Coordinates of C-alpha atoms in Angstrom, one line a residue:
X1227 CA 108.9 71.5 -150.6
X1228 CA 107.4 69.2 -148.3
X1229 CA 104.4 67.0 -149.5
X1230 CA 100.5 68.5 -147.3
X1231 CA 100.1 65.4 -145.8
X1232 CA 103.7 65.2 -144.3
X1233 CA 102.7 68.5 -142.8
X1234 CA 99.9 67.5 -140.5
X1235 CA 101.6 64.2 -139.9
X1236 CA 104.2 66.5 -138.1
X1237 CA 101.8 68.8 -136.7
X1238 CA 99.8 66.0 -134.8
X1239 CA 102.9 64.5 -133.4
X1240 CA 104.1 67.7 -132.0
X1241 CA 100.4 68.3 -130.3
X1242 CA 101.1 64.8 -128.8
X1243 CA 104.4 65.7 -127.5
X1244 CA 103.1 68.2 -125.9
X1245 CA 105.1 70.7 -127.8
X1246 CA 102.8 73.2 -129.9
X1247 CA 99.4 74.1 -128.1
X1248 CA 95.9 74.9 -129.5
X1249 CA 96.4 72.4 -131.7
X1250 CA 92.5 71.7 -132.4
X1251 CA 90.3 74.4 -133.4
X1252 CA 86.9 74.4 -132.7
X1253 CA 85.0 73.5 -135.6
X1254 CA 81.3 75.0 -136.2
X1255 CA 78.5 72.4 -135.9
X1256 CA 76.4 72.9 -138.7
X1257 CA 73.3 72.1 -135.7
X1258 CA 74.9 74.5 -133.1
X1259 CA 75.8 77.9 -135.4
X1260 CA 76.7 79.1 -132.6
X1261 CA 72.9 81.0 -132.0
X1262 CA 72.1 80.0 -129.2
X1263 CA 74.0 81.9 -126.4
X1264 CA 76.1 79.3 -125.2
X1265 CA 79.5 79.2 -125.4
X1266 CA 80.6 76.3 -123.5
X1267 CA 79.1 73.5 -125.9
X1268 CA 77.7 71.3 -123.5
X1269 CA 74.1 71.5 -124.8
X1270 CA 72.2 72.1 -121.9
X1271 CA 71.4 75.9 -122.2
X1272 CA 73.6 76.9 -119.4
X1273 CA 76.5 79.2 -120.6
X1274 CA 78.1 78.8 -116.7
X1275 CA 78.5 75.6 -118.0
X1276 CA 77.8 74.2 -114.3
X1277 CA 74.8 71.5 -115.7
X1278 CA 72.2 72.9 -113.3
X1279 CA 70.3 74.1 -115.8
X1280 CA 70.3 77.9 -114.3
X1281 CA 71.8 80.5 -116.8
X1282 CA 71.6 82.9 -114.1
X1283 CA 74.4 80.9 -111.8
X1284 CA 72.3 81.5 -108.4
X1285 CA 71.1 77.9 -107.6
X1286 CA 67.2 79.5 -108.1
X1287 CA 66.2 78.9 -111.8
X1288 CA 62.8 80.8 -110.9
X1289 CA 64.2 83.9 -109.9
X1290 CA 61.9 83.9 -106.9
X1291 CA 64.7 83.2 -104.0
X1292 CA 63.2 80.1 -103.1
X1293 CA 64.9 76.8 -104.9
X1294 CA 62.6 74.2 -103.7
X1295 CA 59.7 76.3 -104.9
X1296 CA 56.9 75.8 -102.2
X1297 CA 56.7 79.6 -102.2
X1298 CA 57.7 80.5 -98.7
X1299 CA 61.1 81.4 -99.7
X1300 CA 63.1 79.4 -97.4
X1301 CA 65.6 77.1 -99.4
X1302 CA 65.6 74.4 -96.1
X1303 CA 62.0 73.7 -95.0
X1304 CA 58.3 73.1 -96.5
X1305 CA 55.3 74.9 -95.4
X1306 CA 55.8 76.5 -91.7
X1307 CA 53.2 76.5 -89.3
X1308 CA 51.1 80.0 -89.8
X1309 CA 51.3 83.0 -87.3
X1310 CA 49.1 82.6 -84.7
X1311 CA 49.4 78.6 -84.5
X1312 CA 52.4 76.7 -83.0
X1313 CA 54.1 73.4 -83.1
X1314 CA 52.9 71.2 -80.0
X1315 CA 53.7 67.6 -79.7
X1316 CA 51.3 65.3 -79.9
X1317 CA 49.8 63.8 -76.9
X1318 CA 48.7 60.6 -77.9
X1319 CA 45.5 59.0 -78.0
X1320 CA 44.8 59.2 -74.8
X1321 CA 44.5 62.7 -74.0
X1322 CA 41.3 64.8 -74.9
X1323 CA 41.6 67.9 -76.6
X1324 CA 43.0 70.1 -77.4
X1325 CA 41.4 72.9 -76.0
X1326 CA 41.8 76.3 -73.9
X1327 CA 40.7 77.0 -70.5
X1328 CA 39.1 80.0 -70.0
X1329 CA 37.6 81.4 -66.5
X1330 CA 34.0 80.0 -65.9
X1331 CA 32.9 83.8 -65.5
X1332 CA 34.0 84.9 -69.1
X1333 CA 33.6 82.1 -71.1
X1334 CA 34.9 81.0 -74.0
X1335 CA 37.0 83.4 -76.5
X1336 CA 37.0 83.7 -80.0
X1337 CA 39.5 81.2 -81.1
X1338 CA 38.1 78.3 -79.2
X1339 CA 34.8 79.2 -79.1
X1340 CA 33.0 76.3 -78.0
X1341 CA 32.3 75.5 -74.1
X1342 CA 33.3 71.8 -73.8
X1343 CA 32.7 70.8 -70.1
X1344 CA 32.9 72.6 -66.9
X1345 CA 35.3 71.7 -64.5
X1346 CA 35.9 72.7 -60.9
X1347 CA 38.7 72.8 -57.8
X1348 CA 38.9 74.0 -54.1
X1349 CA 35.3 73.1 -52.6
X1350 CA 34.8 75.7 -49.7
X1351 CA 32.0 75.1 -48.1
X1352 CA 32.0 78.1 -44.9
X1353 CA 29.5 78.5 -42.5
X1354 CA 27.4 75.0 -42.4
X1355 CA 26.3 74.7 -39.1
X1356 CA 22.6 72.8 -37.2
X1357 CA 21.3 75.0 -34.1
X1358 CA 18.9 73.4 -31.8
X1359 CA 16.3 75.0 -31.0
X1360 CA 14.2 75.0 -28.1
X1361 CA 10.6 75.3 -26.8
X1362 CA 9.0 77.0 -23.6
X1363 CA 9.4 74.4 -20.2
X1364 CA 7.1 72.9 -19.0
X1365 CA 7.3 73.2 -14.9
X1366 CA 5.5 70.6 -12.9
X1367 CA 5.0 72.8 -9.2
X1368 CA 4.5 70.5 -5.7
X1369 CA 1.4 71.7 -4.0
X1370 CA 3.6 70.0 -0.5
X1371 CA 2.6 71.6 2.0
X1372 CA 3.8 71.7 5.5
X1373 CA 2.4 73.7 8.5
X1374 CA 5.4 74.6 11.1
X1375 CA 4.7 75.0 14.6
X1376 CA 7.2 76.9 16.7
X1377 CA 7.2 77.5 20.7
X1378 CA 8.3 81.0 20.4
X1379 CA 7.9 83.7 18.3
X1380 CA 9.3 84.5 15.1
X1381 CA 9.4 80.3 13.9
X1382 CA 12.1 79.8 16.6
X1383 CA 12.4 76.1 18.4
X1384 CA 10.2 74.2 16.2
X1385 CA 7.7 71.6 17.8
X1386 CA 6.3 69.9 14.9
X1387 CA 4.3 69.9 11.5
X1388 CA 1.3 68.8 10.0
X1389 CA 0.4 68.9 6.1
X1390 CA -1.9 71.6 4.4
X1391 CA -3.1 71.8 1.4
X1392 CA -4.1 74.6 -0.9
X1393 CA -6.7 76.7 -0.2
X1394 CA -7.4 74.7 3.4
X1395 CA -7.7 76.8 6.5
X1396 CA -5.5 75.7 9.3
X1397 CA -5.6 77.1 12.7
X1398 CA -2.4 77.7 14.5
X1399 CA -1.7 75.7 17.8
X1400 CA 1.1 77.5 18.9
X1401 CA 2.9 80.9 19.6
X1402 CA 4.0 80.9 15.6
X1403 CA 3.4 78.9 12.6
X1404 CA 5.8 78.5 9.3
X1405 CA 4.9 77.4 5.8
X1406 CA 7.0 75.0 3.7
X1407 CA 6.5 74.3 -0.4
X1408 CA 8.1 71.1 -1.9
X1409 CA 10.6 71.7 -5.3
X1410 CA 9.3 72.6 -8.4
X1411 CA 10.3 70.6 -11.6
X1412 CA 10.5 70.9 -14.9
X1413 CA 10.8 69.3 -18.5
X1414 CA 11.9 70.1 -22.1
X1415 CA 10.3 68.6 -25.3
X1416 CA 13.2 67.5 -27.6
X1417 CA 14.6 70.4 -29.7
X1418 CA 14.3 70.8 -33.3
X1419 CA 17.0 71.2 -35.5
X1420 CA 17.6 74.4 -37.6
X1421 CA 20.4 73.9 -40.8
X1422 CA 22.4 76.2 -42.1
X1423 CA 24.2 74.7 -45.0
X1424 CA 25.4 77.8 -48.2
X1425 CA 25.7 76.1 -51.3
X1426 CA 29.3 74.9 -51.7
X1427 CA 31.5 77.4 -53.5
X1428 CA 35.2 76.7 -55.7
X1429 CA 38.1 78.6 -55.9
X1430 CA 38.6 77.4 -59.4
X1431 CA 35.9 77.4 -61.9
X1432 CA 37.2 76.9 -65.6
X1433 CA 35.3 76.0 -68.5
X1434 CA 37.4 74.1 -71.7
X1435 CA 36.9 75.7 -74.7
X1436 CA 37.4 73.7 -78.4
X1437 CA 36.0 74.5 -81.8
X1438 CA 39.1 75.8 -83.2
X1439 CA 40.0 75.8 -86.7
X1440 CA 43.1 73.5 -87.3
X1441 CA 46.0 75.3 -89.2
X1442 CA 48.3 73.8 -92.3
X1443 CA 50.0 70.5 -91.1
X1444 CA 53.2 71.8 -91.9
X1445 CA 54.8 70.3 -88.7
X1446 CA 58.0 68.2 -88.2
X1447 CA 56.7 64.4 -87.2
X1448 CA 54.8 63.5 -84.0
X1449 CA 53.9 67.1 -83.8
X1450 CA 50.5 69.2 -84.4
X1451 CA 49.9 72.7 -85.8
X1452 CA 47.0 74.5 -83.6
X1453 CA 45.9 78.2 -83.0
X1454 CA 47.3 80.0 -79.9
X1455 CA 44.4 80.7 -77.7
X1456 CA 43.1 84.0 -76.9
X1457 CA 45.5 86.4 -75.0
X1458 CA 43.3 86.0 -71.6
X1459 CA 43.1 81.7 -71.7
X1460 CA 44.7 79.8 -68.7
X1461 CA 47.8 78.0 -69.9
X1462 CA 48.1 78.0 -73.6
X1463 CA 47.3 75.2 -75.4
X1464 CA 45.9 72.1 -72.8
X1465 CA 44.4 68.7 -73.4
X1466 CA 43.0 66.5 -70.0
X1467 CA 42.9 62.8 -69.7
X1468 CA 40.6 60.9 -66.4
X1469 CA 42.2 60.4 -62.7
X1470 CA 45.0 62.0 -61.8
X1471 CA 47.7 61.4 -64.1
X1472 CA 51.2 62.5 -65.4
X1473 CA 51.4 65.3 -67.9
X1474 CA 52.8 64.5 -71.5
X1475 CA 56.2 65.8 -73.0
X1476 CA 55.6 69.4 -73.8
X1477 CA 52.7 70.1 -71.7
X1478 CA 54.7 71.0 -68.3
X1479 CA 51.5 72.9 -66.6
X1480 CA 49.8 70.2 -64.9
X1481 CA 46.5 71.1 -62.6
X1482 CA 44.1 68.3 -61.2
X1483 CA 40.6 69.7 -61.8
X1484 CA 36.9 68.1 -61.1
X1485 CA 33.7 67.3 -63.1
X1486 CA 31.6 67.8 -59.7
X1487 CA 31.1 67.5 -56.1
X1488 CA 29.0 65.4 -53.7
X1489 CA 27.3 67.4 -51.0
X1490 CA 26.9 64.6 -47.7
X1491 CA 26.3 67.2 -44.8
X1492 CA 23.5 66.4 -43.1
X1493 CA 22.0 67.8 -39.4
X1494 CA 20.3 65.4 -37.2
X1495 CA 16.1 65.7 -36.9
X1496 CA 16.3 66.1 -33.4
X1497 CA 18.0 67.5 -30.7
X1498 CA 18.2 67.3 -26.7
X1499 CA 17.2 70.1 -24.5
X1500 CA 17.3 70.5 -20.6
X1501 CA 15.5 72.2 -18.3
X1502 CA 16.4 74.4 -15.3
X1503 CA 15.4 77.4 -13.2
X1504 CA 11.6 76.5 -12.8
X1505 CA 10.7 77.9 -9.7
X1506 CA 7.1 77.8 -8.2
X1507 CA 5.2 80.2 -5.2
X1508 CA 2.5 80.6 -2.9
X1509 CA 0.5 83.2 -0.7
X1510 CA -0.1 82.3 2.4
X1511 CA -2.7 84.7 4.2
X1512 CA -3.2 84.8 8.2
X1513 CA -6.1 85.8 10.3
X1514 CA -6.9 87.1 13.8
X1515 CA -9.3 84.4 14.6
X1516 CA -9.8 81.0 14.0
X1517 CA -11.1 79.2 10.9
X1518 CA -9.5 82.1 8.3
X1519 CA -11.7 84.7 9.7
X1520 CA -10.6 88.4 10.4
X1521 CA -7.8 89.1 7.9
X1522 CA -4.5 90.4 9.1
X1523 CA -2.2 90.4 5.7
X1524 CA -0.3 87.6 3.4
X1525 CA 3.7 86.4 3.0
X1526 CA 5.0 84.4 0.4
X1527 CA 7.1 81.0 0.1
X1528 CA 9.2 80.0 -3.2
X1529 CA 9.1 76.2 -3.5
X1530 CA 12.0 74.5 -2.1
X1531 CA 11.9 77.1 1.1
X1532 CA 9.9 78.1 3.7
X1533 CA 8.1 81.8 5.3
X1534 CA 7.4 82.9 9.1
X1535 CA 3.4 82.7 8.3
X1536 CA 2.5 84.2 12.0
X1537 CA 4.7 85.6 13.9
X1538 CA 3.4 85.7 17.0
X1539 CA -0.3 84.3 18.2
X1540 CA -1.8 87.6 17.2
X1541 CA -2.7 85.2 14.3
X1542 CA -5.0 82.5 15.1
X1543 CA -5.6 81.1 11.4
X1544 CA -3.7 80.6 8.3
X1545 CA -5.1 79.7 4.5
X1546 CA -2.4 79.2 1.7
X1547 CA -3.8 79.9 -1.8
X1548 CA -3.2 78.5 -4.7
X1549 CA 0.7 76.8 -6.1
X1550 CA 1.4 78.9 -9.5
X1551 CA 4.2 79.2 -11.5
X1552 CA 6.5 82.2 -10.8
X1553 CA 9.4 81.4 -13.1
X1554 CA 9.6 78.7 -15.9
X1555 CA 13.1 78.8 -16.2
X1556 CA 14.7 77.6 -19.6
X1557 CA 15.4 74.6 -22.2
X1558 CA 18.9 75.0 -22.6
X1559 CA 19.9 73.5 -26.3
X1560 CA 22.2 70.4 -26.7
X1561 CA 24.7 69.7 -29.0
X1562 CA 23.4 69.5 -32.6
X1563 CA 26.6 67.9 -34.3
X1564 CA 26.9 68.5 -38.3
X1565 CA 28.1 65.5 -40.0
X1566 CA 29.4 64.9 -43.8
X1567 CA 31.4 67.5 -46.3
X1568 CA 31.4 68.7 -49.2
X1569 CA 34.1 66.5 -51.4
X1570 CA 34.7 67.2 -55.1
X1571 CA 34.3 63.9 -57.6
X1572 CA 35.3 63.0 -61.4
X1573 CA 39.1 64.1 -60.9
X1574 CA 40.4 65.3 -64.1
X1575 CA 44.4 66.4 -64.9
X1576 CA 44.9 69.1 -67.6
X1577 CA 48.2 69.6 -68.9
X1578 CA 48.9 72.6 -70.8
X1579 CA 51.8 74.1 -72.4
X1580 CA 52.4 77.2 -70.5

């Protein structure tokens, strides 16, 4: 019989040939008696054997479904951006905001509270106009007089004239007698200038709105985390910058807005007004005997013209009364010209979102 050492000399050979398996048992650890629950010996607690230190085998050794363990249960990403904030780039230092912009009339909503500045567009300033205005003439009548003698009757085949003046009796040296009256004149004062000039009204009228609270900075780099505005804001989420100016990346809604207007319009003090129409008359009465004596009826003469005073020699005499105004006329108005506008200053660009 074969000596026990001479056994397990052959045994071990064989197992390095390769010719009897399971050669090597698995001998108990007197540390590891096989207690606690893992069979595959390699002393980190995971009976997968896999090393990740999860017994369960699903990669989440919380049992929460989220490996990383920031609690929002995506396995890729850290904190999101809450609902009701986005993701917008980041402007840049030198754009103000952000803000919303909300319709002048309503005001500022809830989520961005606060009125920042007022800002304005599309100046319409309808219906300025300056009317001159003018006064009452002022007509200037001749008191030129002229006494017509005529060879036959009815003022036909004049012979000469002599000059009379107002209220002087004149007494007729041949078969009939005509009265002339110089032109009339007449004069305007300068005109005074009435404006009409309606305060300027804008198309656009938006107030900027701020005072939001921020949400979690949870954004990728280079890019901000900030409430969407209220449903009925212009835009979405806007920030402005001085002048007229290119938009930033991300912020594709560009509108050129401005902090206020200057008002030059301006009527002149004074205007020019001219006169016309003035036209002046007298009564000339004539008499059956000389030296105004013996009534026999009146005619009249306009200025500029002359009347058949006596007919015929039946008249003797003729007195002309007083010159008096029988129509002023009118001051017709000149031109008063409106200068200046109505321009908008302090141009602002907003960019928003969309």
């Amino acid at each position: 019989m074969p000596h026990r050492s001479q056994i397990q000399l052959s045994l071990m050979f064989a197992c390095f040939a390769g010719l009897v398996g399971g050669c090597f048992e698995d001998v108990p650890d007197s540390n590891d008696p096989d207690t606690d629950g893992e069979s595959s010996g390699d002393g980190d607690g995971d009976p997968t054997g896999d090393g990740d230190g999860d017994p369960t085998g699903d990669g989440d050794p919380t049992g929460d479904g989220d490996p990383t363990g920031d609690g929002d249960g995506d396995p890729t990403e850290g904190p999101l951006c809450e609902s009701g904030y986005s993701c917008v780039p980041d402007p840049g230092p030198a754009w103000s905001g952000p803000f919303a912009v909300q319709d002048a009339q309503s005001g500022c909503g809830d989520i961005y509270p606060d009125e920042v500045d007022s800002l304005i567009a599309d100046v319409q300033a309808d219906g300025s106009s300056c009317e001159c205005e003018c006064g009452s003439p002022n007509v200037q009548c001749s008191t030129s007089m002229n006494a017509i003698g005529y060879a036959a009757n009815n003022c036909v085949n004049g012979q000469g004239q002599q000059a009379i003046a107002q209220n002087q009796c004149y007494n007729t040296f041949s078969a009939s007698h005509a009265v002339s009256l110089g032109n009339a004149s007449s004069s305007c004062a300068a005109g005074s200038v009435s404006e009409n000039l309606p305060e300027p009204t804008f198309a656009t009228s938006v107030v900027t709105c701020g005072g939001f609270e921020p949400g979690p900075d949870a954004c990728e780099v280079g890019a901000l985390c900030l409430p969407d505005p209220d449903a009925n804001a212009q835009g979405g989420i806007c920030w402005s910058s001085d002048g007229d100016v290119a938009c930033p990346a991300g912020y594709p809604d560009k509108t050129v807005l401005f902090t206020g207007f200057e008002d030059t319009r301006d009527c002149p003090n004074s205007c020019s007004c001219s006169a016309s129409g003035a036209t002046c008359t007298v009564s000339i009465t004539g008499y059956a005997s000389d030296n105004c004596v013996s009534a026999q009826g009146s005619v009249s003469t306009d200025s500029g013209s002359q009347v058949c005073a006596a007919v015929s020699n039946v008249v003797q005499s003729i007195r002309p009364g007083n010159v008096t105004v029988k129509n002023a006329g009118m001051c017709t108005p000149g031109a008063a010209n409106l200068s200046g506008e109505v321009t908008t200053t302090g141009a602002v660009t907003v960019c928003c979102s969309g």
